[in-house]
XYZ file of C-alpha atoms in Angstrom:
540
model
C 0.057 -0.266 -0.298
C 1.179 3.516 -0.860
C 1.184 6.327 1.282
C -1.467 8.275 -0.583
C -3.688 5.103 -0.307
C -2.664 5.068 3.415
C -3.510 8.672 3.931
C -7.175 8.615 2.160
C -8.043 5.306 4.106
C -6.705 7.303 7.215
C -8.946 9.951 5.515
C -12.671 8.073 5.002
C -11.688 6.305 8.508
C -11.760 9.308 9.933
C -14.808 10.475 8.362
C -16.724 7.984 8.362
C -16.394 7.992 13.082
C -17.302 12.041 12.362
C -20.514 10.468 10.954
C -20.885 7.898 13.398
C -20.388 10.417 16.216
C -22.500 12.918 14.846
C -25.691 10.018 14.552
C -25.188 8.945 18.294
C -25.178 12.536 19.723
C -28.185 13.388 17.640
C -29.981 10.008 18.859
C -28.851 10.671 22.492
C -30.016 14.471 21.992
C -33.725 13.051 20.732
C -34.488 9.710 23.505
C -32.812 12.219 26.330
C -36.458 14.211 26.031
C -38.234 11.095 26.263
C -40.422 10.041 29.748
C -39.581 6.315 30.835
C -42.698 5.390 30.613
C -42.402 5.794 26.701
C -39.606 3.572 26.728
C -40.718 0.656 28.514
C -43.729 1.031 26.723
C -41.940 1.005 23.261
C -39.696 -1.853 24.234
C -43.195 -3.445 25.605
C -44.908 -2.864 22.396
C -41.654 -3.607 19.858
C -41.818 -7.032 21.598
C -45.343 -8.152 21.487
C -46.519 -6.665 18.564
C -45.579 -9.935 16.346
C -47.921 -12.375 18.323
C -50.759 -9.627 18.355
C -54.376 -11.428 17.318
C -57.442 -9.017 17.434
C -59.569 -12.239 18.133
C -57.527 -12.933 21.409
C -59.899 -9.685 22.788
C -62.435 -10.983 23.959
C -63.626 -9.613 26.788
C -66.712 -7.812 25.373
C -68.271 -10.163 22.954
C -70.732 -11.046 25.346
C -71.974 -6.891 25.666
C -74.411 -5.597 23.601
C -74.000 -2.658 21.820
C -76.171 0.303 21.965
C -76.735 3.750 20.510
C -75.543 6.606 21.048
C -77.507 9.222 22.831
C -76.903 11.520 20.306
C -75.864 10.247 16.831
C -75.387 13.872 15.127
C -71.941 15.070 14.094
C -73.054 17.708 11.592
C -69.514 18.762 10.556
C -67.317 17.917 13.560
C -65.740 14.865 11.173
C -65.171 16.179 7.910
C -66.550 13.462 5.379
C -66.690 15.037 1.840
C -65.489 13.427 -0.991
C -63.659 11.380 0.627
C -65.000 8.522 -1.079
C -66.321 8.374 -4.389
C -67.763 5.285 -5.580
C -66.360 2.007 -7.081
C -63.651 1.663 -5.018
C -62.102 4.879 -5.261
C -61.020 7.050 -2.473
C -58.994 10.784 -2.364
C -57.408 11.714 0.949
C -55.109 14.153 1.621
C -55.509 15.710 -1.938
C -54.248 12.448 -3.575
C -56.993 9.447 -5.161
C -56.251 5.991 -5.488
C -59.298 3.483 -7.480
C -58.714 -0.171 -6.421
C -59.445 -2.620 -8.613
C -61.429 -5.614 -7.341
C -61.088 -6.244 -3.700
C -59.565 -3.107 -1.779
C -55.930 -3.676 -0.276
C -56.817 -1.701 3.596
C -53.032 -2.237 3.654
C -52.100 0.177 0.229
C -48.819 2.315 1.182
C -48.370 3.224 -1.644
C -49.452 7.473 -0.748
C -47.697 6.500 2.644
C -48.648 5.850 5.976
C -51.094 8.961 6.616
C -52.966 8.406 3.654
C -53.448 4.784 4.499
C -54.752 5.755 7.671
C -57.458 7.630 6.786
C -58.360 4.755 4.610
C -59.073 2.996 7.580
C -60.320 5.767 9.771
C -64.144 5.384 7.967
C -65.010 9.101 8.214
C -66.546 8.799 4.913
C -69.107 6.947 6.740
C -70.652 10.170 7.273
C -71.037 10.985 3.937
C -74.931 11.022 3.339
C -74.112 10.909 -0.764
C -73.023 7.287 -0.117
C -75.508 4.830 0.139
C -75.937 2.449 2.621
C -75.402 -0.783 1.165
C -72.093 0.860 0.010
C -71.150 1.693 3.305
C -71.881 -1.387 4.690
C -69.740 -3.560 2.299
C -67.074 -0.973 2.469
C -67.618 -2.367 6.419
C -67.629 -5.938 5.962
C -65.163 -6.166 3.720
C -62.587 -4.539 6.360
C -63.871 -6.660 8.506
C -62.855 -9.927 7.101
C -59.294 -8.356 6.378
C -59.596 -7.317 10.657
C -60.396 -10.918 11.527
C -58.122 -13.218 9.195
C -55.277 -11.199 10.270
C -54.763 -9.992 6.609
C -55.094 -6.045 8.278
C -52.808 -5.655 11.864
C -54.936 -3.718 14.298
C -52.948 -0.062 15.110
C -54.349 1.988 18.604
C -54.657 5.091 16.825
C -56.587 4.077 13.252
C -58.458 1.968 15.508
C -59.508 5.015 18.205
C -60.956 6.984 15.485
C -62.448 3.993 13.851
C -64.577 2.656 17.168
C -66.244 6.490 16.840
C -67.001 6.685 13.217
C -68.050 3.024 13.318
C -70.569 3.672 16.473
C -72.155 6.526 15.138
C -73.000 4.914 12.153
C -74.539 1.826 13.616
C -76.176 4.582 16.278
C -77.523 6.292 13.189
C -78.357 3.039 11.579
C -79.010 0.683 13.463
C -77.353 -1.861 11.505
C -77.723 -5.362 13.608
C -74.955 -7.173 11.346
C -73.780 -9.744 13.874
C -70.191 -9.209 11.642
C -70.047 -5.603 12.030
C -70.898 -6.101 16.466
C -68.338 -7.834 16.980
C -65.641 -6.372 15.318
C -66.147 -3.293 17.038
C -66.387 -5.064 20.598
C -63.034 -6.733 19.663
C -61.719 -3.476 18.481
C -62.422 -2.264 21.764
C -60.500 -4.823 23.786
C -57.397 -4.095 21.288
C -57.612 -0.750 22.714
C -57.890 -0.784 25.804
C -54.693 -3.157 26.450
C -52.642 -1.373 23.752
C -53.398 2.943 24.972
C -50.469 4.431 23.058
C -48.905 5.359 26.422
C -45.294 4.859 24.118
C -46.174 8.053 22.151
C -49.092 10.347 24.358
C -50.292 13.114 23.514
C -53.251 13.610 20.748
C -53.075 9.470 20.673
C -53.219 9.201 24.072
C -56.011 11.638 24.054
C -57.911 9.869 21.173
C -57.593 6.053 22.706
C -59.335 7.552 26.075
C -62.159 9.803 24.133
C -62.430 6.294 22.160
C -62.658 4.112 25.219
C -65.491 6.619 27.047
C -67.989 6.260 23.806
C -67.451 2.540 23.603
C -68.175 2.614 27.296
C -71.320 3.879 27.009
C -72.432 2.221 24.497
C -71.385 -1.404 25.866
C -73.470 -0.046 28.753
C -69.720 -0.685 30.905
C -69.267 1.378 34.038
C -66.431 0.267 34.989
C -64.920 1.092 31.295
C -67.022 4.625 31.066
C -64.985 4.968 34.587
C -61.407 4.172 33.303
C -61.192 6.022 30.497
C -62.954 9.228 31.786
C -59.891 9.257 34.420
C -57.343 8.419 31.875
C -59.026 11.602 30.004
C -59.067 13.582 33.148
C -55.297 13.207 33.484
C -54.266 13.953 29.707
C -56.432 17.101 29.437
C -55.353 18.437 32.886
C -51.458 18.021 31.590
C -51.918 18.625 27.525
C -54.542 21.537 27.740
C -52.369 24.400 29.102
C -53.435 27.125 30.978
C -54.255 29.732 27.780
C -56.596 26.805 27.361
C -54.055 25.836 23.819
C -53.310 22.308 23.469
C -49.811 21.667 24.393
C -48.611 20.364 20.819
C -49.092 23.772 19.444
C -50.589 23.094 16.809
C -54.745 24.890 15.881
C -55.141 21.686 13.536
C -54.581 19.252 16.263
C -56.175 21.669 18.619
C -59.608 21.375 16.172
C -59.310 18.161 16.006
C -59.607 17.355 19.565
C -62.169 19.599 19.949
C -64.468 18.449 17.719
C -64.476 14.863 19.416
C -64.831 16.312 22.700
C -67.833 18.197 21.609
C -69.072 15.017 20.465
C -68.607 13.502 23.501
C -69.979 16.057 26.001
C -72.835 15.625 24.244
C -72.680 11.917 25.207
C -71.866 12.275 28.834
C -73.881 12.111 32.268
C -74.077 15.210 34.096
C -71.034 13.759 36.387
C -69.043 13.581 32.822
C -70.277 16.820 31.694
C -68.838 18.455 34.471
C -65.822 17.175 33.918
C -65.233 18.013 30.599
C -66.905 21.176 30.786
C -64.004 23.523 31.239
C -61.382 22.038 29.580
C -63.616 22.355 26.698
C -64.498 25.934 27.167
C -60.923 27.048 27.542
C -59.601 24.870 24.361
C -62.505 27.026 22.923
C -61.341 30.678 23.737
C -57.776 29.771 22.394
C -58.989 28.881 18.875
C -61.449 31.967 18.988
C -58.962 33.714 20.193
C -55.729 32.979 17.671
C -57.746 32.801 14.858
C -57.489 35.764 12.570
C -60.686 37.977 12.014
C -61.341 35.763 8.666
C -61.737 32.539 10.556
C -58.334 31.070 9.204
C -55.371 30.329 11.571
C -52.090 30.374 10.998
C -50.771 27.250 9.458
C -48.171 27.145 12.307
C -46.275 23.909 13.469
C -48.323 20.882 12.065
C -51.328 22.672 10.550
C -53.195 22.921 7.303
C -56.324 23.231 5.504
C -59.308 20.631 4.918
C -58.430 18.250 7.879
C -59.755 19.713 10.941
C -63.747 21.775 11.329
C -63.001 25.308 11.141
C -62.893 27.741 14.210
C -66.804 28.897 13.437
C -68.135 25.655 12.471
C -66.530 24.264 15.898
C -67.572 27.383 18.202
C -71.318 27.008 16.513
C -71.620 23.225 17.748
C -70.160 24.040 21.345
C -72.718 26.786 21.345
C -75.868 24.287 20.429
C -74.493 22.276 23.059
C -74.504 24.959 26.088
C -70.539 25.799 26.024
C -69.544 29.056 25.459
C -65.680 29.550 24.752
C -63.989 30.956 28.132
C -62.541 33.958 28.097
C -58.598 34.020 27.456
C -54.789 35.758 27.298
C -52.760 33.647 24.696
C -49.486 32.975 26.552
C -48.465 29.224 27.948
C -48.738 27.714 24.727
C -45.706 29.960 23.364
C -47.763 32.403 21.229
C -48.870 36.066 20.898
C -51.833 36.590 19.350
C -52.285 40.472 18.190
C -54.495 43.393 16.846
C -53.844 47.012 16.154
C -55.743 48.539 13.934
C -56.052 46.840 10.429
C -52.899 44.532 11.052
C -53.407 41.102 13.324
C -50.173 39.663 14.117
C -49.204 36.199 15.659
C -46.006 35.144 16.952
C -44.207 32.413 18.317
C -42.066 33.144 21.551
C -42.389 29.529 22.650
C -40.236 26.635 23.517
C -40.214 23.045 21.190
C -43.701 21.776 23.793
C -43.922 19.009 24.844
C -40.368 17.979 25.185
C -41.174 14.291 25.314
C -42.961 14.388 21.851
C -42.327 17.125 20.081
C -43.271 15.066 16.762
C -45.120 18.356 14.790
C -43.089 21.282 16.233
C -41.101 22.918 13.622
C -38.233 25.032 13.783
C -39.845 28.881 14.216
C -38.938 30.230 16.793
C -39.380 33.999 17.097
C -41.420 33.616 13.569
C -44.431 36.034 12.756
C -47.207 36.110 11.160
C -49.788 39.014 9.745
C -52.923 39.648 8.644
C -53.910 42.969 7.140
C -56.828 44.589 6.323
C -58.253 41.145 6.926
C -55.891 39.339 3.819
C -53.162 37.510 4.513
C -49.667 38.587 3.832
C -47.090 37.102 5.427
C -47.483 33.175 5.933
C -46.574 29.844 7.485
C -45.058 27.980 4.117
C -47.839 25.166 5.922
C -47.871 21.360 5.586
C -47.999 19.279 2.990
C -46.761 16.149 4.036
C -45.686 13.392 6.470
C -43.867 11.258 5.104
C -39.923 10.924 5.657
C -38.832 12.531 2.915
C -36.775 16.362 2.036
C -40.161 18.065 1.569
C -41.412 17.263 5.060
C -37.519 18.314 6.159
C -38.091 21.444 4.377
C -41.446 22.579 5.982
C -39.989 22.437 9.114
C -36.835 23.719 8.992
C -35.782 27.583 9.897
C -36.067 29.170 6.629
C -39.453 27.704 5.942
C -40.120 30.322 8.067
C -40.555 34.117 9.289
C -37.145 34.693 11.097
C -33.756 34.395 10.699
C -31.764 32.051 9.916
C -27.577 31.689 9.913
C -25.877 29.429 6.671
C -29.520 27.883 6.458
C -28.925 25.735 9.334
C -32.204 25.261 11.868
C -32.890 26.549 14.731
C -33.751 23.114 16.262
C -32.363 20.078 14.934
C -35.636 18.682 13.495
C -35.116 15.514 11.143
C -36.853 11.497 10.417
C -40.234 13.550 10.081
C -41.000 13.302 13.718
C -38.325 13.539 15.648
C -36.279 16.434 17.305
C -32.348 16.662 18.233
C -31.113 19.117 19.829
C -33.087 22.129 20.907
C -32.731 25.572 20.909
C -34.091 27.464 24.190
C -36.383 30.628 24.088
C -36.428 33.618 26.386
C -39.220 36.188 26.810
C -36.825 39.041 27.858
C -39.750 41.856 27.808
C -43.212 42.317 27.395
C -45.652 45.068 27.265
C -49.133 45.778 25.738
C -47.618 46.903 22.030
C -44.453 45.158 22.642
C -42.466 41.820 23.000
C -38.861 41.045 23.082
C -37.424 37.370 22.651
C -34.460 35.461 22.304
C -32.861 31.990 21.364
C -29.841 30.518 21.955
C -30.350 28.219 18.641
C -27.056 29.381 17.065
C -24.754 28.896 20.307
C -22.727 26.233 18.452
C -21.455 29.221 16.236
C -21.466 31.795 19.188
C -24.507 33.416 18.398
C -28.087 34.389 19.968
C -30.803 35.785 18.356
C -32.764 38.082 19.736
C -36.425 39.896 18.118
C -38.375 42.773 19.666
C -41.664 43.258 17.662
C -42.977 46.678 18.233
C -46.443 47.473 16.811
C -49.348 50.464 17.010
C -51.982 51.246 14.264
C -49.458 52.791 11.933
C -47.165 50.109 11.436
C -45.005 47.243 12.918
C -41.492 47.022 13.829
C -39.060 44.118 13.712
C -35.734 44.449 15.639
C -33.533 41.384 14.664
C -30.566 41.671 16.564
C -27.502 39.109 16.618
C -25.295 38.561 19.565
C -22.030 38.102 17.212
C -21.985 39.547 13.336
C -22.516 36.622 10.783
C -22.268 36.817 7.033
C -24.734 34.097 6.568
C -27.410 35.759 8.715
C -31.248 35.973 6.634
C -34.342 37.178 7.389
C -37.146 35.539 5.548
C -40.127 36.606 4.500
C -42.595 34.387 3.206
C -45.676 36.016 1.417
C -49.499 35.004 0.502
C -49.170 33.091 -3.057
C -51.992 35.769 -4.069
C -49.548 38.646 -3.278
C -47.212 40.443 -5.583
C -44.187 41.657 -4.282
C -42.276 44.916 -5.920
C -38.601 46.017 -4.544
C -37.698 49.219 -5.272
C -33.950 50.595 -2.887
C -34.849 49.218 0.626
C -38.566 49.102 -0.305
C -40.779 45.810 -0.525
C -44.540 47.315 -1.752
C -47.379 44.753 -1.644
C -49.600 45.645 -4.528
C -52.810 47.081 -4.660
C -53.078 48.432 -1.249
C -50.884 46.388 0.805
C -48.496 47.612 3.639
C -45.261 48.685 2.532
C -41.844 46.832 4.071
C -39.032 48.849 4.963
C -35.585 47.701 5.958
C -32.336 48.778 7.477
C -29.379 47.411 8.387
C -29.012 44.672 5.785
C -26.507 44.362 3.120
C -29.269 43.090 0.210
C -32.449 42.239 -0.834
C -34.040 39.134 -2.848
C -36.887 38.442 -3.974
C -37.268 34.839 -4.531
C -39.940 32.367 -5.259
C -41.560 28.996 -2.857
C -43.589 26.801 -3.059
C -46.782 27.510 -0.229
C -48.344 24.358 0.883
C -52.534 25.242 1.050
C -52.964 21.846 1.799
C -51.519 18.351 1.884
C -50.405 17.432 -1.131
C -51.252 21.065 -3.011
C -48.875 23.772 -4.053
C -48.281 27.166 -5.209
C -45.646 29.308 -6.521
C -45.300 32.418 -3.859
C -43.127 35.263 -3.300
C -39.949 35.618 -0.673
C -38.231 38.192 0.578
C -34.179 36.874 1.798
C -32.627 39.729 3.628
C -28.656 39.530 4.079
C -28.076 41.085 7.082
C -24.771 41.279 8.927
C -26.107 41.871 12.803
C -28.235 44.336 13.281
C -31.834 44.543 10.814
C -34.958 46.725 11.072
C -37.962 45.843 9.066
C -40.633 48.798 9.281
C -43.900 47.217 8.396
C -46.081 50.903 7.271
C -49.487 51.365 6.496
């Protein structure tokens, strides 16, 4: 072996060791936030998963099933255009037709698409005949009982609720259908998602609560109610926000809780009353005047009921949103003249389940005269791919990135390794100053001060040390046209004016705005390069 070959081998070995070390550190930074309970249940479920047989969960087979007291779901479970007849389904803006028998395990469009296939939300669609709905149900039952469709707790939870509502509306007394409901309830009770927690565990308990009511099992109702109480106490923060800080999941959970509230007895309603009112209050405060919410973290259109639908459904059930000021969930929501703002001043939450979090600290969303101006780039996929990494990354948000690096290490679709820590330094009625240490490896702290009145919004960015690679990103809604002259960017047709000082360059770029899952449109983006201090004035 020659000297050059020896040096090359040493270089390759050293490079490989660096990669291995980086991977180990990333995994450590990810796992160290988990709760011991999560780790233990993850190991336990992985070990027993190959041996799980749905037909072995026979505890509730002798229980008669009664209809729910209130079977009207209204628009609380979105169902439109999900099943289009002749074995054709459309979820997440992606359609698929099955030739012959339906492959209920189809994964060609990813796991979330398959989950939607198995939820059976489309049972609520009045345009589908009962004969067709029952054919789909029995096809699925055959796969469940034969073991061809492996059960998973989350889709089982949503499917149980949908099937119970379908039975309550129709009174369909098919033996195979009822047997599968009972078996799934037994399975779910013994496979609660303690390894995941968060919204998954809430959905588990909600499904068991519905099940206990229809099965007439007092013990199951009490078990579900107790678990639900504990999770609501932990997951619903003091300002009414769900701790995963996603308005989409806030809305999804609210829809199920409102439906459950209608079924529960006086004692159950009393326990659900305040959590639902507080969550409604948060949502009512968070949405803009046009009724839409900013697509912060994992949030997009077409998945959850709209805020107005939730508030109306709650009102019909005697539930009024609580008055609240958003703070504990990490956001700030401001109205000032024609300006409406959402500001991200929170840390990665919850630490042990950050799957729906983005690296978006100090990001800003803005509406002006009831029109979206600065937007979050949105959510289009849960697939573990580059698009998912891009949407979670710092440069896809209206904040500062240094060297196109992320504040926090978001990776592998739902994981977060190294994490930035944010601190609110000062706050008044019309200003907030906060800082994060996400670039501490570069020796830099990013501080952003937001000040506003009826005439303008002032955004001051300050880095603790100069950098040649600092860029402030401003993502505009796809309906807007931006014109840049010197240090000024104007939003056409009566929009606000952006004035910059302290910058070294202004670039107009284009990005893919995600309108909903798998739907994109080109939209304008401003990239403002600066070294240490940047002031942005947004004026009427």
